[in-house]
Amino acid sequence: MLRKIDWESQIGRRLRLRDLHVFHTVVQQRSMAKAAVALGVSQPAVSEVIADLEHALGVRLLDRSPQGIEPTQYGDALLKRSIAVFDELKQSVRDIEHLADPTRGEIRIASPLAIAFTVIPRVLERFVEQYPQVVLHFDEVASASATRDFRDLRDRKYDLILGRGLPHQAEEPSTDDLNIELLFDDQLAIAAGPKSRWATRRRKIDLDELVDEPWIMQGPHTWNYRILAEACRARGLAMPKASLVTLSMSVITHFLADREFITAMPRSVAYYKALKVLPVDLPIRPWPVNIVTLKNRTLSPVVERFIACAREATRAMREGRTAPKR
């Protein structure tokens, strides 16, 4: 049985931020020697810090394996909390800087490609116009859903992730540590280019009229394909024959712009790329677009302003507008 750890005598007076930094570096480097080089100290000094930590806590924090040094379950627990400690300290320094000038700072954002192609540019344009001194770091991530992989968010690599997901049906074991804010519910739409003969002012178009048209399709595993297939089954129709199959939204929008193609895509893509949404009845199957942050992380003022800007930039989608203002 583990002995009870006395905070005042064992931790409060003996555990230093430098010790946590050394421990974190050893875990990252998976080697005492490599950590010593990274920290610019001797290997015995690193070993002494780790030994003192283990003595103070009364547990073994690191194990050696053929792949190098790995944290024990106790080490994982310390690592998880120490990351949060250092992140909050960094955030406090940023907050002090923002008190002097709240229009400056840095934000780190990630989103999957589909959101990066449509929503993100509008948000960034609006934000940069309002806060030109803020430095934005943006990455595209591979996940197609905002609820699949938040490891980098939990590791504080990003301040927020903007992506797709299902807030009330999370796909990972637990999202209890996440704030998931709905920006808008996307819907599937049948879209054509502005020069298409279908881009008329007809009040209704039956799906049956479009089946034999040239279609750009996505793979059977995609949300677009599944909802379109559901609509065709409900009407007793065969799936349209694809003239082009691709996941690339840039290729799809290129071909829609000047040619007589039709496709099924999220309404937000059609909206932000000024495509014509055809008045075709489809099953209502919302696909939420969310902003995700950590519950136990204090957001800097500049991140809060970015989130407010994202809400404003996506207001049109929440209000169900069918064409962007020019």
Coordinates of C-alpha atoms in Angstrom, one line a residue:
M1 CA 0.0 0.0 0.0
L2 CA 1.3 3.4 -0.9
R3 CA 2.1 5.7 2.1
K4 CA 0.2 8.9 2.3
I5 CA 2.1 11.8 0.8
D6 CA 2.4 14.9 3.1
W7 CA 2.2 17.9 0.9
E8 CA 3.8 20.4 3.3
S9 CA 6.8 18.4 4.3
Q10 CA 7.4 16.3 1.2
I11 CA 6.1 18.2 -1.8
G12 CA 5.5 21.8 -1.1
R13 CA 9.0 22.4 0.2
R14 CA 10.9 19.9 -2.1
L15 CA 9.2 19.8 -5.5
R16 CA 10.4 22.5 -7.8
L17 CA 9.3 23.5 -11.3
R18 CA 12.8 22.8 -12.5
D19 CA 12.4 19.2 -11.3
L20 CA 9.2 18.8 -13.3
H21 CA 10.9 20.3 -16.3
V22 CA 13.7 17.8 -16.1
F23 CA 11.3 14.9 -15.7
H24 CA 9.2 16.1 -18.7
T25 CA 12.4 16.3 -20.8
V26 CA 13.5 12.8 -19.9
V27 CA 10.1 11.4 -20.9
Q28 CA 10.2 13.3 -24.2
Q29 CA 13.8 12.2 -25.0
R30 CA 13.3 8.7 -23.6
S31 CA 16.9 8.8 -22.4
M32 CA 18.7 10.4 -19.4
A33 CA 21.7 11.1 -21.6
K34 CA 19.7 12.8 -24.3
A35 CA 17.8 14.8 -21.8
A36 CA 21.0 16.0 -20.2
V37 CA 22.2 17.2 -23.7
A38 CA 18.9 19.0 -24.3
L39 CA 19.0 20.7 -20.9
G40 CA 22.7 21.5 -21.1
V41 CA 23.6 19.7 -17.8
S42 CA 25.4 16.5 -16.9
Q43 CA 23.7 13.1 -16.9
P44 CA 24.4 12.6 -13.2
A45 CA 22.5 15.8 -12.5
V46 CA 19.5 14.6 -14.4
S47 CA 19.6 11.2 -12.6
E48 CA 19.8 13.0 -9.2
V49 CA 16.7 15.0 -10.0
I50 CA 14.7 11.9 -11.0
A51 CA 15.9 10.0 -7.9
D52 CA 14.9 12.9 -5.6
L53 CA 11.5 13.1 -7.3
E54 CA 10.9 9.4 -6.8
H55 CA 12.0 9.6 -3.2
A56 CA 9.7 12.6 -2.5
L57 CA 6.7 10.9 -4.0
G58 CA 7.5 7.4 -2.8
V59 CA 6.9 5.7 -6.1
R60 CA 8.9 4.7 -9.2
L61 CA 8.3 7.2 -12.0
L62 CA 10.4 5.7 -14.9
D63 CA 11.2 2.3 -16.3
R64 CA 13.8 1.2 -18.8
S65 CA 12.7 -0.8 -21.9
P66 CA 14.3 -1.8 -25.2
Q67 CA 12.9 1.3 -26.7
G68 CA 14.3 3.6 -24.0
I69 CA 13.0 5.1 -20.8
E70 CA 9.2 5.1 -20.4
P71 CA 7.0 6.5 -17.6
T72 CA 5.3 4.2 -15.2
Q73 CA 1.6 4.6 -14.4
Y74 CA 2.7 7.0 -11.6
G75 CA 5.0 8.8 -14.1
D76 CA 2.1 9.2 -16.5
A77 CA 0.0 10.8 -13.8
L78 CA 2.7 13.2 -12.9
L79 CA 3.4 14.0 -16.5
K80 CA -0.3 14.7 -17.3
R81 CA -0.6 17.2 -14.4
S82 CA 2.8 18.8 -15.0
I83 CA 1.9 19.6 -18.6
A84 CA -1.1 21.5 -17.3
V85 CA 1.0 23.3 -14.7
F86 CA 3.5 24.6 -17.2
D87 CA 0.7 25.5 -19.7
E88 CA -1.1 27.5 -17.0
L89 CA 2.2 29.3 -16.2
K90 CA 2.7 30.2 -19.9
Q91 CA -0.9 31.3 -20.1
S92 CA -0.4 33.6 -17.1
V93 CA 2.6 35.2 -18.7
R94 CA 0.6 35.8 -21.8
D95 CA -2.3 37.2 -19.8
I96 CA 0.1 39.7 -18.2
E97 CA 1.3 40.7 -21.7
H98 CA -2.3 41.0 -22.9
L99 CA -3.1 43.3 -20.0
A100 CA -0.5 45.7 -21.4
D101 CA -1.9 45.2 -24.9
P102 CA -4.9 42.9 -25.4
T103 CA -4.7 43.1 -29.2
R104 CA -1.4 41.2 -29.3
G105 CA -0.5 37.6 -28.7
E106 CA -0.5 34.2 -30.4
I107 CA -3.1 31.5 -31.1
R108 CA -2.6 28.0 -32.2
I109 CA -5.6 26.5 -34.2
A110 CA -6.2 23.2 -36.0
S111 CA -9.0 21.8 -38.1
P112 CA -9.6 19.0 -40.6
L113 CA -9.3 19.8 -44.3
A114 CA -13.0 20.3 -45.1
I115 CA -13.2 23.0 -42.4
A116 CA -9.9 24.5 -43.4
F117 CA -11.2 24.7 -47.0
T118 CA -14.4 26.6 -46.1
V119 CA -15.0 28.0 -42.7
I120 CA -11.5 28.7 -41.4
P121 CA -10.6 31.3 -44.2
R122 CA -13.7 33.4 -43.3
V123 CA -12.9 33.3 -39.6
L124 CA -9.2 34.1 -40.2
E125 CA -10.0 37.0 -42.5
R126 CA -12.4 38.5 -40.0
F127 CA -10.0 38.1 -37.1
V128 CA -6.9 39.4 -38.9
E129 CA -8.8 42.5 -39.9
Q130 CA -9.8 43.2 -36.3
Y131 CA -6.6 42.1 -34.6
P132 CA -3.7 42.5 -37.1
Q133 CA -1.0 42.3 -34.4
V134 CA -2.0 38.8 -33.3
V135 CA 0.1 35.9 -34.7
L136 CA -2.1 32.9 -35.9
H137 CA -0.6 29.4 -36.2
F138 CA -2.9 27.2 -38.2
D139 CA -2.5 23.4 -38.9
E140 CA -4.7 21.0 -40.9
V141 CA -5.1 17.8 -39.1
A142 CA -6.0 14.4 -40.6
S143 CA -9.1 13.6 -38.4
A144 CA -12.4 14.0 -40.2
S145 CA -14.3 14.5 -36.9
A146 CA -13.7 16.9 -34.1
T147 CA -14.4 14.2 -31.5
R148 CA -11.8 11.6 -32.7
D149 CA -8.4 12.6 -31.7
F150 CA -7.6 15.5 -29.3
R151 CA -4.2 14.3 -28.1
D152 CA -2.5 17.5 -29.4
L153 CA -5.2 19.6 -27.8
R154 CA -4.7 17.8 -24.5
D155 CA -1.0 18.2 -24.8
R156 CA -1.5 21.9 -25.2
K157 CA -0.1 22.0 -28.8
Y158 CA -3.3 23.8 -29.8
D159 CA -5.5 26.4 -28.1
L160 CA -8.6 25.1 -29.9
I161 CA -9.7 22.7 -32.6
L162 CA -12.5 23.7 -35.0
G163 CA -14.0 20.6 -36.7
R164 CA -16.9 18.3 -37.1
G165 CA -18.4 16.0 -34.6
L166 CA -21.4 14.9 -32.6
P167 CA -21.5 16.7 -29.3
H168 CA -24.0 14.3 -27.6
Q169 CA -22.6 11.1 -29.2
A170 CA -18.8 11.4 -28.7
E171 CA -16.8 8.9 -30.7
E172 CA -14.0 8.6 -28.2
P173 CA -14.2 7.0 -24.7
S174 CA -14.6 10.3 -22.8
T175 CA -14.9 13.9 -23.6
D176 CA -15.5 15.0 -20.0
D177 CA -12.4 17.2 -20.1
L178 CA -13.5 19.0 -23.2
N179 CA -15.7 22.1 -23.9
I180 CA -17.6 21.4 -27.2
E181 CA -19.4 24.4 -28.5
L182 CA -21.7 24.1 -31.4
L183 CA -21.1 26.7 -34.1
F184 CA -23.8 25.4 -36.5
D185 CA -25.4 22.2 -37.8
D186 CA -24.4 21.4 -41.3
Q187 CA -26.7 19.6 -43.7
L188 CA -26.2 17.7 -46.9
A189 CA -27.1 19.6 -50.1
I190 CA -27.2 18.9 -53.8
A191 CA -25.0 21.6 -55.4
A192 CA -24.2 22.8 -58.9
G193 CA -22.1 25.6 -60.3
P194 CA -23.6 29.1 -60.9
K195 CA -23.5 28.5 -64.7
S196 CA -25.3 25.1 -64.5
R197 CA -28.6 24.8 -66.3
W198 CA -29.9 23.6 -62.9
A199 CA -29.0 26.8 -61.2
T200 CA -32.4 28.2 -61.9
R201 CA -35.1 29.8 -59.7
R202 CA -37.2 26.6 -59.6
R203 CA -38.9 26.2 -56.3
K204 CA -38.4 22.4 -56.3
I205 CA -36.3 19.8 -58.1
D206 CA -37.0 16.1 -57.8
L207 CA -34.0 13.9 -57.2
D208 CA -35.3 11.6 -60.0
E209 CA -34.5 14.5 -62.5
L210 CA -30.9 14.5 -61.5
V211 CA -29.9 10.8 -61.4
D212 CA -28.8 10.7 -65.0
E213 CA -26.8 13.9 -64.9
P214 CA -23.0 13.9 -64.6
W215 CA -22.1 13.6 -60.9
I216 CA -19.0 14.1 -58.9
M217 CA -19.1 11.6 -56.1
Q218 CA -17.2 10.8 -53.0
G219 CA -16.4 7.3 -51.6
P220 CA -19.1 5.0 -50.1
H221 CA -17.5 5.5 -46.6
T222 CA -18.2 9.3 -46.6
W223 CA -21.1 11.1 -44.9
N224 CA -22.0 12.7 -48.3
Y225 CA -22.4 9.3 -50.0
R226 CA -24.3 7.7 -47.2
I227 CA -27.0 10.4 -46.9
L228 CA -27.4 10.6 -50.7
A229 CA -27.8 6.8 -50.8
E230 CA -30.5 7.0 -48.1
A231 CA -32.3 9.6 -50.1
C232 CA -32.2 7.5 -53.3
R233 CA -33.4 4.4 -51.4
A234 CA -36.3 6.4 -50.0
R235 CA -37.3 7.4 -53.6
G236 CA -36.7 3.9 -55.0
L237 CA -33.9 5.2 -57.2
A238 CA -30.5 3.8 -58.1
M239 CA -27.5 5.8 -57.0
P240 CA -26.3 8.3 -59.7
K241 CA -23.4 7.1 -61.8
A242 CA -20.2 9.0 -61.0
S243 CA -18.3 10.8 -63.8
L244 CA -15.6 11.7 -61.2
V245 CA -14.8 10.2 -57.8
T246 CA -12.7 12.3 -55.4
L247 CA -12.4 13.5 -51.8
S248 CA -10.7 16.7 -52.9
M249 CA -13.0 19.7 -52.3
S250 CA -10.7 21.9 -54.4
V251 CA -11.1 19.6 -57.4
I252 CA -14.9 19.3 -56.9
T253 CA -15.4 23.1 -56.7
H254 CA -13.2 23.6 -59.7
F255 CA -15.3 21.3 -61.9
L256 CA -18.5 22.7 -60.6
A257 CA -17.5 26.2 -61.4
D258 CA -17.6 26.0 -65.2
R259 CA -19.1 22.6 -66.1
E260 CA -22.4 20.8 -65.9
F261 CA -21.6 18.7 -62.9
I262 CA -23.7 18.0 -59.8
T263 CA -22.5 16.8 -56.4
A264 CA -23.6 16.1 -52.8
M265 CA -21.7 18.2 -50.3
P266 CA -22.2 19.9 -46.9
R267 CA -24.3 23.0 -47.3
S268 CA -21.4 25.1 -45.7
V269 CA -19.1 24.2 -48.6
A270 CA -21.7 25.4 -51.1
Y271 CA -22.3 28.5 -49.1
Y272 CA -18.7 29.6 -48.7
K273 CA -17.8 28.7 -52.2
A274 CA -20.8 30.5 -53.8
L275 CA -22.2 27.4 -55.4
K276 CA -25.9 26.9 -56.1
V277 CA -27.8 24.7 -53.6
L278 CA -30.6 23.0 -55.6
P279 CA -34.0 22.7 -54.0
V280 CA -34.0 18.9 -53.6
D281 CA -35.6 17.2 -50.6
L282 CA -33.0 15.2 -48.6
P283 CA -33.0 13.5 -45.2
I284 CA -32.2 15.9 -42.4
R285 CA -29.0 14.5 -40.9
P286 CA -27.1 17.3 -39.1
W287 CA -23.4 17.2 -39.0
P288 CA -22.3 19.6 -36.3
V289 CA -19.3 22.0 -36.7
N290 CA -17.8 22.7 -33.3
I291 CA -15.1 24.6 -31.5
V292 CA -13.4 22.4 -28.9
T293 CA -11.2 23.6 -26.0
L294 CA -10.0 22.1 -22.7
K295 CA -12.2 22.6 -19.7
N296 CA -9.3 22.7 -17.3
R297 CA -7.4 25.3 -19.4
T298 CA -7.7 29.0 -18.8
L299 CA -8.2 30.6 -22.2
S300 CA -6.3 33.7 -22.9
P301 CA -8.2 36.9 -23.8
V302 CA -7.0 36.7 -27.4
V303 CA -8.3 33.1 -27.7
E304 CA -11.6 34.2 -26.3
R305 CA -11.8 37.0 -29.0
F306 CA -11.0 34.4 -31.7
I307 CA -13.9 32.2 -30.5
A308 CA -16.2 35.2 -30.6
C309 CA -15.0 36.0 -34.1
A310 CA -15.7 32.4 -35.2
R311 CA -19.3 32.7 -33.8
E312 CA -19.8 35.9 -35.8
A313 CA -18.2 34.5 -39.0
T314 CA -20.5 31.5 -39.0
R315 CA -23.7 33.3 -38.0
A316 CA -25.0 33.0 -41.6
M317 CA -24.9 29.2 -41.5
R318 CA -26.8 29.2 -38.2
E319 CA -29.4 31.5 -39.7
G320 CA -29.8 29.2 -42.7
R321 CA -28.8 31.6 -45.4
T322 CA -28.4 30.0 -48.9
A323 CA -25.8 32.4 -50.5
P324 CA -22.9 34.5 -49.2
K325 CA -23.1 38.2 -49.2
R326 CA -20.9 39.9 -51.7

